[in-house]
GROMACS .gro file of C-alpha atoms in nm:
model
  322
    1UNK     CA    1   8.751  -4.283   8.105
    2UNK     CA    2   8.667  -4.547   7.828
    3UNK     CA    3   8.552  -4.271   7.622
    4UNK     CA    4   8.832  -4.011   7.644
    5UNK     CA    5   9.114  -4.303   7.600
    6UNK     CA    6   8.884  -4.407   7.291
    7UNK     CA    7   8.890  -4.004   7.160
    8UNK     CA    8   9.268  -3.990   7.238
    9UNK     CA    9   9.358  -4.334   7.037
   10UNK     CA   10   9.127  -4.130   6.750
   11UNK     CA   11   9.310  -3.803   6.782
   12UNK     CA   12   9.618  -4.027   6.794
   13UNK     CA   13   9.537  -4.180   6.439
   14UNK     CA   14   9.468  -3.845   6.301
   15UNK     CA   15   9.820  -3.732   6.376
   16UNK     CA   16   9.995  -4.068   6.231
   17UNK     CA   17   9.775  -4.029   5.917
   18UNK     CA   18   9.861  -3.623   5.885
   19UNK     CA   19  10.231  -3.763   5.949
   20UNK     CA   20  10.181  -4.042   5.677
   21UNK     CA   21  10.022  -3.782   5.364
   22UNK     CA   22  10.258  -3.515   5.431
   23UNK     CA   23  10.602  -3.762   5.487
   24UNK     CA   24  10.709  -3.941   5.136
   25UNK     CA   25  10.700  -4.267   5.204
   26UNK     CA   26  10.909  -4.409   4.957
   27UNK     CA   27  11.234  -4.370   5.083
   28UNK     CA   28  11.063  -4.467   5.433
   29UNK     CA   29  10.999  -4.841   5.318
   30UNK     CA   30  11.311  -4.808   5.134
   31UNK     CA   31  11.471  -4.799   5.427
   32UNK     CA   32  11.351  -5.030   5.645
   33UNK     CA   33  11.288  -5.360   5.360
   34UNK     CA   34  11.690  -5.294   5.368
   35UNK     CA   35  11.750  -5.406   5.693
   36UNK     CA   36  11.649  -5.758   5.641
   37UNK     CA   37  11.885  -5.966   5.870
   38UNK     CA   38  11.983  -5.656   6.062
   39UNK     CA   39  11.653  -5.640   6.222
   40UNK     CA   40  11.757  -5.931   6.460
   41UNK     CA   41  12.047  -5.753   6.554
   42UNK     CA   42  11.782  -5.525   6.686
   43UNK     CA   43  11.672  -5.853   6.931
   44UNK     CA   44  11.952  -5.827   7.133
   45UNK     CA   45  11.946  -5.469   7.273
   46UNK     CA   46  11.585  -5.489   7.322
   47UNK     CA   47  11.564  -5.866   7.506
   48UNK     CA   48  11.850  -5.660   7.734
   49UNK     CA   49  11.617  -5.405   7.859
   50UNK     CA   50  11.384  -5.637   7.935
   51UNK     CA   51  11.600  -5.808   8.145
   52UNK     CA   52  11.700  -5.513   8.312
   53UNK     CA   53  11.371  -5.358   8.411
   54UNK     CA   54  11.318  -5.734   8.522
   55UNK     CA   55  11.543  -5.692   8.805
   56UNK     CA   56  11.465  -5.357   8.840
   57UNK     CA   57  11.118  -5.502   8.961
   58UNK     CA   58  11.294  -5.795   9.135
   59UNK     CA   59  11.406  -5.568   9.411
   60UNK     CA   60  11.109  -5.368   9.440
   61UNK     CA   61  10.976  -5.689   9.637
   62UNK     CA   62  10.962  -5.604  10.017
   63UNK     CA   63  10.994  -5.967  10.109
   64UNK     CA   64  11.202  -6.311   9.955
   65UNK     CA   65  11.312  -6.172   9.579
   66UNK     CA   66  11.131  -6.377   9.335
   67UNK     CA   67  11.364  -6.543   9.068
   68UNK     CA   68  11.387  -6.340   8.755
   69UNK     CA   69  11.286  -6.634   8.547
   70UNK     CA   70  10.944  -6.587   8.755
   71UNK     CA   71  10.909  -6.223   8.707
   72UNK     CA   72  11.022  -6.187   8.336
   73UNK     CA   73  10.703  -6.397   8.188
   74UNK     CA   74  10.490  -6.203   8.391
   75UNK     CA   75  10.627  -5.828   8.325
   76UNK     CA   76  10.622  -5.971   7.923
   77UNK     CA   77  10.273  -6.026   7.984
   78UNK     CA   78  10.198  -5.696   8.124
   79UNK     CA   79  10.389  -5.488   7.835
   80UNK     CA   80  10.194  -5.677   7.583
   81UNK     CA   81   9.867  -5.600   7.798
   82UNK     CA   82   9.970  -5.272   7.779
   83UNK     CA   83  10.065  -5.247   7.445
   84UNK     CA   84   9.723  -5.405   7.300
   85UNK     CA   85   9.441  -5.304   7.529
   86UNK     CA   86   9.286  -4.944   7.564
   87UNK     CA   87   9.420  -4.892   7.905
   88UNK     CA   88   9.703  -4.680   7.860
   89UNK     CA   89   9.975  -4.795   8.007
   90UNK     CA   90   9.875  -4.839   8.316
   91UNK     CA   91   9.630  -5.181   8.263
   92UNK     CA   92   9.927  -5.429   8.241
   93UNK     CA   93   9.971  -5.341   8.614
   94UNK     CA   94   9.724  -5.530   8.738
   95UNK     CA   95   9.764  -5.827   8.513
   96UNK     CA   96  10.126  -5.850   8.662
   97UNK     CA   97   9.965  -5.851   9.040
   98UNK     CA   98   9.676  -6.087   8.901
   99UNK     CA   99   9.992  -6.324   8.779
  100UNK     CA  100  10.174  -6.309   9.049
  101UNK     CA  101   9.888  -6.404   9.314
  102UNK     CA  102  10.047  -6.781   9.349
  103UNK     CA  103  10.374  -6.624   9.504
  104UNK     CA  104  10.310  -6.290   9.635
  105UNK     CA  105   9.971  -6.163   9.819
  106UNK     CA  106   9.791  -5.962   9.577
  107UNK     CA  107   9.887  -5.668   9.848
  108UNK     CA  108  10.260  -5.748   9.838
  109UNK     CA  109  10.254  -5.753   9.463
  110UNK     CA  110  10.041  -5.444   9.463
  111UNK     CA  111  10.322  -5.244   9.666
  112UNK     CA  112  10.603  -5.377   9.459
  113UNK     CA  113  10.394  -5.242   9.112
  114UNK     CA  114  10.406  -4.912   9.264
  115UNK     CA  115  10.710  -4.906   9.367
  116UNK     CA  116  10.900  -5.066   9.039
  117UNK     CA  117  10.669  -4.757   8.874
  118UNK     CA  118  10.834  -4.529   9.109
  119UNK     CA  119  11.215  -4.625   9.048
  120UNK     CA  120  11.156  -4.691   8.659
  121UNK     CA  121  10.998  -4.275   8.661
  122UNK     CA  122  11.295  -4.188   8.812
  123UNK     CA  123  11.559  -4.367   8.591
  124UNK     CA  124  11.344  -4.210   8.316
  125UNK     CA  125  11.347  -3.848   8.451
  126UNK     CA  126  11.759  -3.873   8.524
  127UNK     CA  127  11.759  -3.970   8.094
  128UNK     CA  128  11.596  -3.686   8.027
  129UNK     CA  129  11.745  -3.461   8.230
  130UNK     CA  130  12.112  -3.593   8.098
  131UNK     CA  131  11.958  -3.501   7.745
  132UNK     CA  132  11.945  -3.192   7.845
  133UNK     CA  133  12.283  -3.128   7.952
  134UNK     CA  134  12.451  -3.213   7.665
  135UNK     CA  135  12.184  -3.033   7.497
  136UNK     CA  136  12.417  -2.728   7.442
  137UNK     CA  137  12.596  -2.945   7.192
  138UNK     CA  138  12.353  -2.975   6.919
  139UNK     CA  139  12.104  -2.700   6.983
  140UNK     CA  140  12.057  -2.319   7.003
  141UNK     CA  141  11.982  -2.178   7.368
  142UNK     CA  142  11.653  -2.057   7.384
  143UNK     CA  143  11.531  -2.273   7.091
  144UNK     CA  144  11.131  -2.377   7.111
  145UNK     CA  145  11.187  -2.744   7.134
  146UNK     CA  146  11.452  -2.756   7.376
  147UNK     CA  147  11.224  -2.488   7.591
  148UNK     CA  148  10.935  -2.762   7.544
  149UNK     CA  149  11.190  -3.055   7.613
  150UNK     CA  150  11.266  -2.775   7.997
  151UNK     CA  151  10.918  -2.770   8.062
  152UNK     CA  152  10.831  -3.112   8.032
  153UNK     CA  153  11.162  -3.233   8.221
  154UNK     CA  154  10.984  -3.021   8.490
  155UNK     CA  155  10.671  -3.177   8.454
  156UNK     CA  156  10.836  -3.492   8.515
  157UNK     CA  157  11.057  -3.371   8.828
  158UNK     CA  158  10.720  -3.264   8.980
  159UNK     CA  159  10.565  -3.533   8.910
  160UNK     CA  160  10.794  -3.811   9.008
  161UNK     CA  161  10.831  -3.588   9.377
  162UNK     CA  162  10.470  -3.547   9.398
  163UNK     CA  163  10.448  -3.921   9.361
  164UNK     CA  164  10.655  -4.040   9.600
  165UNK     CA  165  10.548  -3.806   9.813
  166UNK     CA  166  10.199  -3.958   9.779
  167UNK     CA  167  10.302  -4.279   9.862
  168UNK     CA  168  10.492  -4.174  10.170
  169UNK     CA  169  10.179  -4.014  10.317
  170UNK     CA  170   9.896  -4.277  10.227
  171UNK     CA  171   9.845  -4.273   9.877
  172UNK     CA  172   9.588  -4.597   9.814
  173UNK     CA  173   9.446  -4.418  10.171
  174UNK     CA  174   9.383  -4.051  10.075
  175UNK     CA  175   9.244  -4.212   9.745
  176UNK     CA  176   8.985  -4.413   9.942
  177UNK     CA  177   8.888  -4.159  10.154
  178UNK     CA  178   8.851  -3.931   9.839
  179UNK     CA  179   8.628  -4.165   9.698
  180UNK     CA  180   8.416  -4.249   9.955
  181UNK     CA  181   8.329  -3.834   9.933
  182UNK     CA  182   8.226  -3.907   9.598
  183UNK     CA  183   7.988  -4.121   9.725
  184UNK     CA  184   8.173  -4.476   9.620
  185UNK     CA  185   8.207  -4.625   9.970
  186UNK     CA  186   8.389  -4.965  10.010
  187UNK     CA  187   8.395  -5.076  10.358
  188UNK     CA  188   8.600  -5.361  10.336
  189UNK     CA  189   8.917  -5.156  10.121
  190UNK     CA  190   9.011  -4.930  10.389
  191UNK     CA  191   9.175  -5.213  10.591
  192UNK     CA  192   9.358  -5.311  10.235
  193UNK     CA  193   9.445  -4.974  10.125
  194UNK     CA  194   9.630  -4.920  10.496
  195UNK     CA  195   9.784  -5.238  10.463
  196UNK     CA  196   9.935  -5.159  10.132
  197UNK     CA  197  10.024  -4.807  10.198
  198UNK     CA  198  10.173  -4.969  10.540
  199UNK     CA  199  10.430  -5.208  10.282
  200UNK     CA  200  10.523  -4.926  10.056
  201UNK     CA  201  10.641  -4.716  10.320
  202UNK     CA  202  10.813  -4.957  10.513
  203UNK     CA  203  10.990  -5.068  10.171
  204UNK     CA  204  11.127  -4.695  10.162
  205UNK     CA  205  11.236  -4.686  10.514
  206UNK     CA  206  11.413  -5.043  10.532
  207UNK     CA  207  11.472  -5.184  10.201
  208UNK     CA  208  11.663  -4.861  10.070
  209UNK     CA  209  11.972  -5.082   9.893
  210UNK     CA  210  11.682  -5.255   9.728
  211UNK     CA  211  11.544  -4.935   9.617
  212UNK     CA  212  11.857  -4.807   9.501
  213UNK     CA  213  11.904  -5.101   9.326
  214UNK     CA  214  11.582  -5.140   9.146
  215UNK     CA  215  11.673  -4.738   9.047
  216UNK     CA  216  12.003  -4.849   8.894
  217UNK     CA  217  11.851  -5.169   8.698
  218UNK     CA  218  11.590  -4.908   8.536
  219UNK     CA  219  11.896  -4.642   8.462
  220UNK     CA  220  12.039  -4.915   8.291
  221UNK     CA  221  11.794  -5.027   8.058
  222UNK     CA  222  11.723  -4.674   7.989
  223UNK     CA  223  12.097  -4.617   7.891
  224UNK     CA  224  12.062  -4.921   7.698
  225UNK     CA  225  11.792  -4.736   7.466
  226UNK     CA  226  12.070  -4.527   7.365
  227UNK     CA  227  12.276  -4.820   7.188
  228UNK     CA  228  11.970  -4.920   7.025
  229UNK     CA  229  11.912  -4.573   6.919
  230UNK     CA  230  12.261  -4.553   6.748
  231UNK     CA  231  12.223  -4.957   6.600
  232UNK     CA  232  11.899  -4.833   6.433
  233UNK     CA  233  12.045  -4.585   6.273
  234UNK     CA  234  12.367  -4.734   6.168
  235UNK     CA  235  12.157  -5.010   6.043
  236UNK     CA  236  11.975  -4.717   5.810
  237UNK     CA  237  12.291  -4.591   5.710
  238UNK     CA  238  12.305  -4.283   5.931
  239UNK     CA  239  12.643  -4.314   6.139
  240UNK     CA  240  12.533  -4.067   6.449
  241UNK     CA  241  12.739  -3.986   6.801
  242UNK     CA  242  12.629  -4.114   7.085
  243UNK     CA  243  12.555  -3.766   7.235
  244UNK     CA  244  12.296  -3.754   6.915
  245UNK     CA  245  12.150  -4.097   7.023
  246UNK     CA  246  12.125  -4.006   7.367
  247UNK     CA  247  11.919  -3.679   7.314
  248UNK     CA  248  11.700  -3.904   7.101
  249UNK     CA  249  11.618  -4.143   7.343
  250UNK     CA  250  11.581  -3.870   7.585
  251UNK     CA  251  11.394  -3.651   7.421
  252UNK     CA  252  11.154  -3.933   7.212
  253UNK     CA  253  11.089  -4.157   7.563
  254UNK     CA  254  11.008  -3.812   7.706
  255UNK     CA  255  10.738  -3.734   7.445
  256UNK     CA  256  10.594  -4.110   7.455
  257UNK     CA  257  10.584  -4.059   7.839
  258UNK     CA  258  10.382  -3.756   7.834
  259UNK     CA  259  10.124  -3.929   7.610
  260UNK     CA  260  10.082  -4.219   7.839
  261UNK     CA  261   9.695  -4.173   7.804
  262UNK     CA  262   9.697  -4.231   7.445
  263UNK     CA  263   9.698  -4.623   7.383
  264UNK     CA  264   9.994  -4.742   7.244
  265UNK     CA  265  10.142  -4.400   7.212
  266UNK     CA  266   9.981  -4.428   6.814
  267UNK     CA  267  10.080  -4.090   6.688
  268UNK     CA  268  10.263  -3.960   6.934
  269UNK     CA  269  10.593  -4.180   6.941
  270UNK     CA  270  10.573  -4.090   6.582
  271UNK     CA  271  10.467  -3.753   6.555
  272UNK     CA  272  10.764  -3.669   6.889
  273UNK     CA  273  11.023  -3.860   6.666
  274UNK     CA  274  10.966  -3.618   6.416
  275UNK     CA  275  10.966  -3.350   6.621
  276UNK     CA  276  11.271  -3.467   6.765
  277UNK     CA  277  11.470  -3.552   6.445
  278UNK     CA  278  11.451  -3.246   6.266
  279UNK     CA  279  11.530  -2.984   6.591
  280UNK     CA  280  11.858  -3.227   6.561
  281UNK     CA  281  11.873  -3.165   6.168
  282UNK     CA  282  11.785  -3.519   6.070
  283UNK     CA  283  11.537  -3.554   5.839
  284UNK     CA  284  11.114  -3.643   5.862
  285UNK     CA  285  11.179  -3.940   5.661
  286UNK     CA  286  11.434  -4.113   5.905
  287UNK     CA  287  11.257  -4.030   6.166
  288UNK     CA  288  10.906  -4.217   6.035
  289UNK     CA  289  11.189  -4.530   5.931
  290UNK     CA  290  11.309  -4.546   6.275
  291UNK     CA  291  10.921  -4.492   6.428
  292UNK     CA  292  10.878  -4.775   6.213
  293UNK     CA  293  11.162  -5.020   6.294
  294UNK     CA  294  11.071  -4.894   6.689
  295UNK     CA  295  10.676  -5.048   6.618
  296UNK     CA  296  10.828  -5.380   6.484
  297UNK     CA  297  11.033  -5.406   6.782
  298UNK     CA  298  10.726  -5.362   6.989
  299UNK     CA  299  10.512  -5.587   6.773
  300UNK     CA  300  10.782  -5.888   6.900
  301UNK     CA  301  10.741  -5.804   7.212
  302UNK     CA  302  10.354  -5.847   7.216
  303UNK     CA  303  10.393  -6.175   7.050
  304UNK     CA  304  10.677  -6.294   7.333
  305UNK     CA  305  10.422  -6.141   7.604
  306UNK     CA  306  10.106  -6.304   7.504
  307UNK     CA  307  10.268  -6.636   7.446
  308UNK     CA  308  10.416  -6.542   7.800
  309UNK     CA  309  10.090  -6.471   7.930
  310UNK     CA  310   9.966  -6.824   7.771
  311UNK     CA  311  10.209  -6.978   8.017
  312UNK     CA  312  10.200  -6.815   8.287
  313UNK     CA  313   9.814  -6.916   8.282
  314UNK     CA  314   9.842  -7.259   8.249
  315UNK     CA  315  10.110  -7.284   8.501
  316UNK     CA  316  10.384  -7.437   8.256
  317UNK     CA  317  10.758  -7.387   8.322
  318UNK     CA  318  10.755  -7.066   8.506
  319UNK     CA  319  10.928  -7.223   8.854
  320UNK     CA  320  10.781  -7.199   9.173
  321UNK     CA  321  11.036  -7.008   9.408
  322UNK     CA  322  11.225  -7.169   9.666
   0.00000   0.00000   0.00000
């Protein structure tokens, strides 16, 4: 797996560097050494999502909520694992659970992973699928992209279902048993893999306000993506409606999604903005300044989650709950 996430990051760098020779790049850094100061306004709609999916995860917790000043040090930590590492986006998962093991059992934090993964898919999916119905506004029917933006919407319905379903009928189970055919037995992890699969589906069947609440906390930093769609393009000087932002953040989050193998999303996010900016008749250029201003955004997250992660090691200020 080390290998193909290795030849995906390459492939990935291939497409940012086709993106970078064919794109002028002038009016790119143009663009963004204008902001200056404006980049901070950039802080605030960005430390709000955060925030958001914090509680989102909050109340994926089957058992006393953990205070939000606990949680957001840790999920910090995680992005920035994921962001840095060559595990996708799925290795900061297990940091959070390893973080979390003076609070929560490692199974109860397991459970709540899953299950913040499951509500934040589904916030994600609804985006999308809101793109697409006021898609009619600024494309043609029947146009290529908006057939590949269908298709992948569908991907992401079936997946998200397929998913849950999973979990409902013994996911971390079924995925034991599966590899103990492969010949990788592990005695001791059936009794933890029925255990966990026991606290995920009695989350679903008795915590459902929390569930609809850690849904609605995701929605919300989603929706939030679309202000900071429309602030990074005011900032460049490109007034846009919000219907315009909207299908952006739809349609780019989409992309990014679908390349979740690719570390970092390196020449995807990039090469999907693109995509996505001129089947809306914006221009390559704007779309490579605002892939740009997106990766500085990112870069201050890593530096907030590692110093996070610093913390949350040494058992500094993070309080202990109750």
């Amino acid at each position: 797996m080390g290998r193909i996430r290795s030849l995906l990051l390459l492939l990935g760098l291939v497409l940012l560097g086709v993106l970078l020779v064919r794109i002028d790049l002038r009016p790119v850094l143009y663009q963004v050494r204008s902001l200056s100061w404006g980049l901070l306004l950039l802080l605030f709609p960005c430390g709000l999502t955060v925030i958001l999916d914090t509680f989102g995860w909050r109340y994926a917790f089957r058992g006393r909520l953990l205070p939000a000043s606990t949680l957001l040090p840790v999920r910090l930590a995680g992005k920035a694992f994921n962001m840095t590492s060559l595990t996708a986006t799925l290795g900061g998962e297990p940091v959070k659970v390893y973080l979390l093991r003076a609070w929560v059992s490692v199974e109860e934090g397991v459970a709540s992973v899953v299950i913040d993964k499951t509500t934040s898919l589904l916030a994600q999916v609804c985006v999308l699928l809101l793109g697409l119905v006021f898609s009619p506004l600024l494309l043609p029917a029947g146009s290529p992209f908006l057939n590949g933006m269908v298709g992948l919407a569908l991907l992401g319905v079936l997946a998200t279902g397929g998913f849950i379903m999973a979990q409902r009928r013994g996911l971390c189970s079924r995925s034991l048993m599966m590899l103990n055919r492969l010949g990788l037995t592990w005695h001791r992890g059936v009794e933890a893999a029925q255990g966990l699969d026991d606290a995920i589906a009695a989350f679903y069947s008795i915590h459902r306000p929390r569930l609809i609440l850690s849904y609605l906390f995701h929605l919300m930093a989603s929706l939030v993506g679309i202000l900071e769609v429309y602030l990074i393009l005011w900032l460049l000087g490109l007034p846009i409606s919000l219907t315009t932002a909207l299908m952006i953040e739809a349609f780019s989050s989409a992309i990014r999604a679908a390349g979740f193998l690719v570390p970092g999303a390196i020449g995807v996010e990039e090469g999907g903005n693109v995509a996505v900016f001129l089947a809306l008749g914006l221009t390559a250029e704007v779309a490579l300044s605002f892939s740009v201003i997106r990766r500085i955004r990112e870069l201050v997250v890593i530096v907030a989650g590692l110093a996070a992660l610093a913390v949350v090691r040494r058992g500094r200020p993070i309080p202990h709950p109750g």
